[in-house]
mmCIF file of C-alpha atoms in Angstrom:
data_model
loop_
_atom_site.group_PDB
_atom_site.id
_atom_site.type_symbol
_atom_site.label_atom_id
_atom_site.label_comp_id
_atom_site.label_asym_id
_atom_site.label_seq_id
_atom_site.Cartn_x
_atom_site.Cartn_y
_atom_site.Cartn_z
ATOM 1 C CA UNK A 136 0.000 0.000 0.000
ATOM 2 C CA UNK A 137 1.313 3.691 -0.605
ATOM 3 C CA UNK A 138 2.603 4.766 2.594
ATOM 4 C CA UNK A 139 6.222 5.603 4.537
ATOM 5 C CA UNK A 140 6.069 7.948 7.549
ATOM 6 C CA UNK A 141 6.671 11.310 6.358
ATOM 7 C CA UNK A 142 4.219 10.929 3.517
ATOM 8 C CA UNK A 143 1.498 9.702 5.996
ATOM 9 C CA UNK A 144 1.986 12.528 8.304
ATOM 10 C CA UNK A 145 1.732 15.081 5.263
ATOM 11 C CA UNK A 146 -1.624 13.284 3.664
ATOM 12 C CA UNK A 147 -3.061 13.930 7.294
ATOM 13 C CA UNK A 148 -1.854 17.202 7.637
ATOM 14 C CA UNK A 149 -3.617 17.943 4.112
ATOM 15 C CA UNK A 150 -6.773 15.842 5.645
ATOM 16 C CA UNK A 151 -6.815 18.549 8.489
ATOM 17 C CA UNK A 152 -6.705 21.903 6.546
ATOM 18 C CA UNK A 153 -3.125 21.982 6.299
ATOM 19 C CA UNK A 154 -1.001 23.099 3.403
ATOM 20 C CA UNK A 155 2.095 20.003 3.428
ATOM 21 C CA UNK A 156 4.715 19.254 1.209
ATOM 22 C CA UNK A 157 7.695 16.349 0.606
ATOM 23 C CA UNK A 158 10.910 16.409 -0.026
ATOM 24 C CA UNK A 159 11.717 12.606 -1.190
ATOM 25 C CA UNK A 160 12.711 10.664 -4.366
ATOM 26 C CA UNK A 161 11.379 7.742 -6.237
ATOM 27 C CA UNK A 162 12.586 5.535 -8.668
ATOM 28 C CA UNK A 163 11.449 6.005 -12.068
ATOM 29 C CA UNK A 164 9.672 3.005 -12.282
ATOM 30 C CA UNK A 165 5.692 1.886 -12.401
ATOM 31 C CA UNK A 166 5.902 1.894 -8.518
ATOM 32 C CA UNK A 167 7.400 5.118 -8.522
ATOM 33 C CA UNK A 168 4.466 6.746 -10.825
ATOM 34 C CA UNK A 169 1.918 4.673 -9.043
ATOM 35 C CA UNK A 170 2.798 6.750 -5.679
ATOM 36 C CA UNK A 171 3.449 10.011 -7.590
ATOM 37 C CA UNK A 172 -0.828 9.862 -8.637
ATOM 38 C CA UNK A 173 -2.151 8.310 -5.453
ATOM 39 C CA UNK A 174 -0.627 11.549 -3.503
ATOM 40 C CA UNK A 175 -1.770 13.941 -6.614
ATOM 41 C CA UNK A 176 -4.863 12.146 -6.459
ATOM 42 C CA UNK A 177 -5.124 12.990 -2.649
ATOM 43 C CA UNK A 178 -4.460 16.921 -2.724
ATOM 44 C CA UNK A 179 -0.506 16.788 -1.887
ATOM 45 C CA UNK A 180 1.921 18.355 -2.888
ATOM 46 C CA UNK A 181 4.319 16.308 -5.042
ATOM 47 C CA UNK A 182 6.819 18.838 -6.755
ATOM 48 C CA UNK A 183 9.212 17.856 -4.733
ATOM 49 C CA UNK A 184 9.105 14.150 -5.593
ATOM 50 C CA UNK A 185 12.741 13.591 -7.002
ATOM 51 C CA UNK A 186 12.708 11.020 -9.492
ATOM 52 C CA UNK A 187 15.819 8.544 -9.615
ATOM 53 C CA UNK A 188 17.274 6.426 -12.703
ATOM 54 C CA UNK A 189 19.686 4.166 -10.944
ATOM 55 C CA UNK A 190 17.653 3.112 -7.942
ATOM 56 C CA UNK A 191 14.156 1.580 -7.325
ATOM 57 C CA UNK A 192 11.039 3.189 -5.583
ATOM 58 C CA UNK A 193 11.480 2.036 -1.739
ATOM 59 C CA UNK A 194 9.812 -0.845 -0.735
ATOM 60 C CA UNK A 195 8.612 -1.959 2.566
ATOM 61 C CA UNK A 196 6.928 -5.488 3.611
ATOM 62 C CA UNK A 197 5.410 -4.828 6.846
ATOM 63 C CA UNK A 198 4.693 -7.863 8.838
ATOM 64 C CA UNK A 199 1.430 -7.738 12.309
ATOM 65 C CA UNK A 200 2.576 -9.736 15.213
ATOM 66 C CA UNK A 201 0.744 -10.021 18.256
ATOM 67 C CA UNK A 202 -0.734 -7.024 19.992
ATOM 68 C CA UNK A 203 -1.058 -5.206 16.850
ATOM 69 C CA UNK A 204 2.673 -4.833 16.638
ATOM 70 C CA UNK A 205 4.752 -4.291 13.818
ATOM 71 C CA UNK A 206 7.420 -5.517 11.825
ATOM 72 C CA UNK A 207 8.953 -3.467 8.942
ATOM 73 C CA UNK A 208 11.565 -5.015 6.555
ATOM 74 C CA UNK A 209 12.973 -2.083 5.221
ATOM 75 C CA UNK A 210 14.192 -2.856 1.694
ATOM 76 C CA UNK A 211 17.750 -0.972 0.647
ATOM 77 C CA UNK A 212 19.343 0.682 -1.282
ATOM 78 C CA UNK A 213 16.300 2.424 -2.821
ATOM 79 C CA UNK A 214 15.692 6.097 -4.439
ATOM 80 C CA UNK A 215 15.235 7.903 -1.217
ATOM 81 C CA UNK A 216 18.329 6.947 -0.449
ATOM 82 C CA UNK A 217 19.740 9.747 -2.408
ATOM 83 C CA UNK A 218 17.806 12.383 -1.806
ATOM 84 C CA UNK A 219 19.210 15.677 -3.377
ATOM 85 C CA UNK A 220 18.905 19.647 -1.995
ATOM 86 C CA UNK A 221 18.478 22.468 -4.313
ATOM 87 C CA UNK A 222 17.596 25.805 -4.555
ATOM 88 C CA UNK A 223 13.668 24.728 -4.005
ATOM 89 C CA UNK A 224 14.378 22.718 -1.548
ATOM 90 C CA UNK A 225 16.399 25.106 0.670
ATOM 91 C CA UNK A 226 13.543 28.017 0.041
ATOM 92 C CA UNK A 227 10.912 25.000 1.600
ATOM 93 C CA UNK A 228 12.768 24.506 4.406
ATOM 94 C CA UNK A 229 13.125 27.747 5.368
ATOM 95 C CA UNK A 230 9.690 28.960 4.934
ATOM 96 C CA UNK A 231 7.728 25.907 5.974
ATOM 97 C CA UNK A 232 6.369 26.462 9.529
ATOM 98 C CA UNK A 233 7.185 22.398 10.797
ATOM 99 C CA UNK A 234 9.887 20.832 8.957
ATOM 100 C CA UNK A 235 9.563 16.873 9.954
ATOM 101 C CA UNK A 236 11.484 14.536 10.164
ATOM 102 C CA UNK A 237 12.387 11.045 11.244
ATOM 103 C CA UNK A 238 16.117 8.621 11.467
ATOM 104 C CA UNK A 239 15.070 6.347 8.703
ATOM 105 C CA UNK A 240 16.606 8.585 5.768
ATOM 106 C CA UNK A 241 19.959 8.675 7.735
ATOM 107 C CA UNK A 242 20.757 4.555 7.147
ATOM 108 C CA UNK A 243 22.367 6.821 4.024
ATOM 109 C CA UNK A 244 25.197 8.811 3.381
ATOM 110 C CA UNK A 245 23.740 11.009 0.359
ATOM 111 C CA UNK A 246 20.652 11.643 2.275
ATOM 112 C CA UNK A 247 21.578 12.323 5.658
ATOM 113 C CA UNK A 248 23.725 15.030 4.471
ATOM 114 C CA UNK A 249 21.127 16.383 2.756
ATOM 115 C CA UNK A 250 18.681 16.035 5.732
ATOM 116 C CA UNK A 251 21.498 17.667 7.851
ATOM 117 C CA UNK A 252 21.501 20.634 5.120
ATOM 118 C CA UNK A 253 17.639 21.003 5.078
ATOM 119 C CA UNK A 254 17.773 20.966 9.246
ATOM 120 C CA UNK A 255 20.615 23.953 9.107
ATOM 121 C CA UNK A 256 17.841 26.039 7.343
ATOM 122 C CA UNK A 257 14.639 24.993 9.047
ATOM 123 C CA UNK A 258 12.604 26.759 11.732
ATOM 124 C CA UNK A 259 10.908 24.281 14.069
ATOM 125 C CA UNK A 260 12.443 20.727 13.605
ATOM 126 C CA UNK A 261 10.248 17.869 14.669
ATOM 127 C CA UNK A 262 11.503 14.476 14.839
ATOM 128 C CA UNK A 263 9.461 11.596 14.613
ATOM 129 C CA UNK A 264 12.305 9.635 15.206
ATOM 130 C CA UNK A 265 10.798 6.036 13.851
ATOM 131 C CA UNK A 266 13.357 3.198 15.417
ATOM 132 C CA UNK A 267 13.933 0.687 12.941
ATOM 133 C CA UNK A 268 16.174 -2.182 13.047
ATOM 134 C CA UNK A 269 18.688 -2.262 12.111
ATOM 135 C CA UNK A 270 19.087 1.167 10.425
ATOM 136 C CA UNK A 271 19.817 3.641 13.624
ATOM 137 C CA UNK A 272 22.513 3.961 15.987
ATOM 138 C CA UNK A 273 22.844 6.351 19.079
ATOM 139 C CA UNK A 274 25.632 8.525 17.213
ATOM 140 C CA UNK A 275 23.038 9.163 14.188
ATOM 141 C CA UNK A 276 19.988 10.147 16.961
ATOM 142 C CA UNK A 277 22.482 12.155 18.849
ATOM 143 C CA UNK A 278 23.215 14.078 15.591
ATOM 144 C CA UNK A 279 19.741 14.475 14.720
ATOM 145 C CA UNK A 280 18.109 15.007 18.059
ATOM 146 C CA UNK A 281 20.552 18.182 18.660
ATOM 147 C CA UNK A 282 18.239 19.911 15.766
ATOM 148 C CA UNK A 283 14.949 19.099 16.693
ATOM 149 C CA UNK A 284 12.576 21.320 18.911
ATOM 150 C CA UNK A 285 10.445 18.882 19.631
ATOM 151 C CA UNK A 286 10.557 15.017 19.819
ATOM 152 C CA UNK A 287 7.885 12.052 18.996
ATOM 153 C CA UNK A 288 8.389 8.591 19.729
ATOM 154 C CA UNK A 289 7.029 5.407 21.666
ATOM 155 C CA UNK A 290 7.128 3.359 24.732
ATOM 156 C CA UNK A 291 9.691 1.227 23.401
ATOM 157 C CA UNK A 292 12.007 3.780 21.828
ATOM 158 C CA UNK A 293 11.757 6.140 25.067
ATOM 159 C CA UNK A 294 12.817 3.457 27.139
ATOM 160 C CA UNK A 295 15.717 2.309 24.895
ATOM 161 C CA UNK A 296 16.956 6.031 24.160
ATOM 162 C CA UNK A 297 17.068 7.298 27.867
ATOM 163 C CA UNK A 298 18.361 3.306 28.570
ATOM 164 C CA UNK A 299 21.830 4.853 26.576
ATOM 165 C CA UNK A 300 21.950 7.665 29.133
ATOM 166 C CA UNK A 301 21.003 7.203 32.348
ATOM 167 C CA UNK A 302 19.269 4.014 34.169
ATOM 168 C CA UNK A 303 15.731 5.629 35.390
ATOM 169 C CA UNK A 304 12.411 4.027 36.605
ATOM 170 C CA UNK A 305 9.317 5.730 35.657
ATOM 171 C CA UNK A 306 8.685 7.526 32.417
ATOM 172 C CA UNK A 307 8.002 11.251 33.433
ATOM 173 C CA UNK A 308 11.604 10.204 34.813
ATOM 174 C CA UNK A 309 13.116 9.098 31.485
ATOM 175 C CA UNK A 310 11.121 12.054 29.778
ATOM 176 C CA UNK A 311 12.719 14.668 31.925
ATOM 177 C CA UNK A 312 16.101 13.227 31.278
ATOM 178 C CA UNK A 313 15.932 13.536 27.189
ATOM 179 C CA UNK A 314 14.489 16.923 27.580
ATOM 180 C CA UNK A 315 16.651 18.404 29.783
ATOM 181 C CA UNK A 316 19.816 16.688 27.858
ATOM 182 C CA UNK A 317 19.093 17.915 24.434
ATOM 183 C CA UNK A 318 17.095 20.568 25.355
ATOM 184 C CA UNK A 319 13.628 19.969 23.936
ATOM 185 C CA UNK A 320 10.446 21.731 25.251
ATOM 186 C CA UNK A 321 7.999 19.352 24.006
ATOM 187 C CA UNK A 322 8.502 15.794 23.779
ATOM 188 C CA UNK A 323 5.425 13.472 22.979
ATOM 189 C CA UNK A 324 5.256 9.657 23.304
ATOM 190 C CA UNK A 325 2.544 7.137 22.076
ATOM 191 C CA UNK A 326 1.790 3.844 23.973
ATOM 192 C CA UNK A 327 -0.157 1.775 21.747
ATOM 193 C CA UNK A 328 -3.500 1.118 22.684
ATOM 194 C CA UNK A 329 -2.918 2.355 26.398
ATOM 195 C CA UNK A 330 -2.895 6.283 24.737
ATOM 196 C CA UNK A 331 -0.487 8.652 25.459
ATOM 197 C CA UNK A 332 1.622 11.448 27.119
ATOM 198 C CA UNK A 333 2.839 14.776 26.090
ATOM 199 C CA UNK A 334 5.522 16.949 27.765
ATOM 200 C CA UNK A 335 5.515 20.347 26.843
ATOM 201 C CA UNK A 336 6.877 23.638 29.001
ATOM 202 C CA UNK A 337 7.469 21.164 32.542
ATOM 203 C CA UNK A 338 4.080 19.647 32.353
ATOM 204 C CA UNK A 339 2.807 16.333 31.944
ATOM 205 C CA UNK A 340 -0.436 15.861 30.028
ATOM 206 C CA UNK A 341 -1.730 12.268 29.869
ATOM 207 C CA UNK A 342 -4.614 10.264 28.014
ATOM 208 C CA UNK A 343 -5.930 6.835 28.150
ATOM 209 C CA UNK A 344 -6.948 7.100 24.781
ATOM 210 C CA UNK A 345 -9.597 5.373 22.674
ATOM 211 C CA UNK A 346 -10.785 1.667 22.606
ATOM 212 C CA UNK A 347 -11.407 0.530 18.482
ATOM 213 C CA UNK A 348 -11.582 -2.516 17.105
ATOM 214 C CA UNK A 349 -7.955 -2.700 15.046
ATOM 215 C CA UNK A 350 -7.808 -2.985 11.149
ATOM 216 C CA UNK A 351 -3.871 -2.204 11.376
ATOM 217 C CA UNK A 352 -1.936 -0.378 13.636
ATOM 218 C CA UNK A 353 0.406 0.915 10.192
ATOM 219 C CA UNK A 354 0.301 4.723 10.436
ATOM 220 C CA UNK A 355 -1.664 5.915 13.196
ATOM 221 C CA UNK A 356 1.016 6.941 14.598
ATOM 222 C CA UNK A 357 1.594 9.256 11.635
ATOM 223 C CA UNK A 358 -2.114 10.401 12.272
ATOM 224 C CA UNK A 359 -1.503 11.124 16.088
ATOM 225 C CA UNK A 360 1.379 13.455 15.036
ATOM 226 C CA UNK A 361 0.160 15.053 12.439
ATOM 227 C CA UNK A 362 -3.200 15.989 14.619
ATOM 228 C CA UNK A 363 -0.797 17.153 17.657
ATOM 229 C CA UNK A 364 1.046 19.404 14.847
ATOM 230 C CA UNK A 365 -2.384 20.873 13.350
ATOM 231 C CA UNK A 366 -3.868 21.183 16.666
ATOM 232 C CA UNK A 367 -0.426 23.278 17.915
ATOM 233 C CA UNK A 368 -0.507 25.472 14.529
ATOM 234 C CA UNK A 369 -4.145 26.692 15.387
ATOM 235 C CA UNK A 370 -3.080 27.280 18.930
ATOM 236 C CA UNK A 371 -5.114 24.800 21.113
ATOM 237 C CA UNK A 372 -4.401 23.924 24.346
ATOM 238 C CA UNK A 373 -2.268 20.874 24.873
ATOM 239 C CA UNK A 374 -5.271 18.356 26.582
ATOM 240 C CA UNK A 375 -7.148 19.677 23.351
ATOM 241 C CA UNK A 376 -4.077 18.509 21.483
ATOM 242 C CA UNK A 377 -3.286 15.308 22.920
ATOM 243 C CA UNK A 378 -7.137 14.520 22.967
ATOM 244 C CA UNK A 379 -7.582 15.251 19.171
ATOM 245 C CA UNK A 380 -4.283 13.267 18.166
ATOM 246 C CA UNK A 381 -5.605 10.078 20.774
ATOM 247 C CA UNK A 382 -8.793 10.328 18.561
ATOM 248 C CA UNK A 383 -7.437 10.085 15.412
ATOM 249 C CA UNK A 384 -4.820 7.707 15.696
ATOM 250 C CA UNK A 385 -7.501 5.210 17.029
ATOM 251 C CA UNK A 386 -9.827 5.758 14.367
ATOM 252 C CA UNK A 387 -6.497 5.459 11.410
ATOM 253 C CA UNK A 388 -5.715 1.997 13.514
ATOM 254 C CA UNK A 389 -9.658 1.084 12.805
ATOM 255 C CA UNK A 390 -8.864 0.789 8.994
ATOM 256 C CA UNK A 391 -6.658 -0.933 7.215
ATOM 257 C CA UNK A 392 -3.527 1.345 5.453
ATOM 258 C CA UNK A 393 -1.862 4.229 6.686
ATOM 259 C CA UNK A 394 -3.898 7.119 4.847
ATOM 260 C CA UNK A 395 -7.807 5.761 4.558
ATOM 261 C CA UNK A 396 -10.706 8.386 3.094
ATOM 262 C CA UNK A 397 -11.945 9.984 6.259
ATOM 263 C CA UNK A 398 -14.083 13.245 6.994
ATOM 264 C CA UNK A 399 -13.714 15.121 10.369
ATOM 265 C CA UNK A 400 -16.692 14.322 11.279
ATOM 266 C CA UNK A 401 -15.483 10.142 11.305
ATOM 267 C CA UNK A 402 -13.149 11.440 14.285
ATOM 268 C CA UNK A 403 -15.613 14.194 15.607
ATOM 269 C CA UNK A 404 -17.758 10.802 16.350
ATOM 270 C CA UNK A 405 -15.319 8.218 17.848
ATOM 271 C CA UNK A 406 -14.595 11.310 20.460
ATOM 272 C CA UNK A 407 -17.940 11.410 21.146
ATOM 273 C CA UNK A 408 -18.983 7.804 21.768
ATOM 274 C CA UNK A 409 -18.829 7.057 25.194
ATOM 275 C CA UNK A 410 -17.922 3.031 24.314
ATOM 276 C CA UNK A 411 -14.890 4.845 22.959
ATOM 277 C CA UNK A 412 -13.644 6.725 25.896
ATOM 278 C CA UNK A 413 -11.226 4.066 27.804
#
């Protein structure tokens, strides 16, 4: 299915009213063109689509274990490999509001230079920082993490990232830690089906999120952030934020695929079913 995690976050982001745009690069190949129309198809904004000779469109077999978990096989080298910057890049990054980002695109020389060139330019850097095995090390998230301004991950990668630190017990713990080390004011961290938390300014927000029956769990997180984003650019409060993102990321884990047709009013209803509220 058409999908990787930057692309999801944008086609939600253009779902809520946003105005996103990619910077990537695909293979010129029937895959390549496939994904090129399903995202024109859907409103985004594919100028920046780079297309590649040499190397294929990126591939990614994506495996459900138990608990809804799962498994990515990551195929390499592909075209996003070797991303390029330009002049229109370097004008998007500066001028885009949110430039996001994740560690995947670093497993690559030619594009983590270029992501390191785009971050250099950018105003506020989020990282979705998207722990795959086995393509991150701590040296690459320490290089990254030093540009972002704010931080999204899970359980799991919260608990191995402050494990390379410091050795800490509860999560607000392990929270505080990154924050204070690389000197984030918002970090935000999904937990699977038992919601989430979001850090932001020295506060704690929590929620217990909301109880669906799951399709697949592919790209709600993608949703979440890209709700917590919209809901920060029009200035809500962050309980509206978290509350919003909880809600969406549930109903994106109801269907199957990482960008399904929804309305608001699909989410608007999940938050206000009270068999939904956990």
């Amino acid at each position: 299915m058409p999908g990787g995690a930057p692309v999801n976050v944008a086609y939600h982001l253009k779902q809520l009213g946003k105005n996103p745009a990619i910077i990537t690069r695909i293979g010129n190949d029937d895959l390549g063109k496939e994904l090129e129309e399903v995202f024109s198809k859907k409103n985004l904004d594919t100028r920046f689509f780079q297309k590649d000779d040499e190397h294929e469109t990126g591939k990614v077999y994506a495996t459900l274990k138990e608990d809804n978990e799962v498994e990515y096989e990551i195929v390499q080298p592909v075209a996003w490999d070797f991303i390029e910057t330009n002049d229109e890049t370097d004008e998007l990054s500066k001028n885009a509001d949110y430039f996001i980002y994740g560690s995947l695109a670093s497993r690559n020389k030619n594009s983590h230079n270029s992501l390191l060139h785009c971050l250099e330019l950018a105003k506020t850097k989020v990282l979705d920082i998207n722990l795959r095995p086995p393509h991150f090390s701590k040296e690459v998230f320490q290089q990254l993490i030093k540009h972002a301004d704010i931080l999204k991950l899970n359980l799991s990668e919260l608990h191995l990232i402050s494990g390379w630190f410091d050795e800490l017990h509860s999560d607000e713990e392990r929270i505080k830690m990154v924050a204070e080390k690389f000197n984030l004011k918002t970090i935000i961290v999904t937990k699977g089906g038992n919601g989430a938390m979001l850090f932001k300014d020295q506060k704690f927000y929590y929620h217990p999120g909301y109880s669906v029956e799951v399709a697949d769990t592919v790209g709600s997180g993608d949703a979440f952030l890209a709700a917590i984003i919209s809901k920060l650019m029009d200035k809500s409060s962050p309980s509206e934020a978290l509350d919003f993102a909880a809600a969406l990321g549930a109903f994106v884990a109801s269907r199957s695929g990482a960008c399904p047709d929804y309305e608001m009013n699909d989410v608007l209803k999940l938050m206000n079913d009270p068999k939904a509220k956990n």
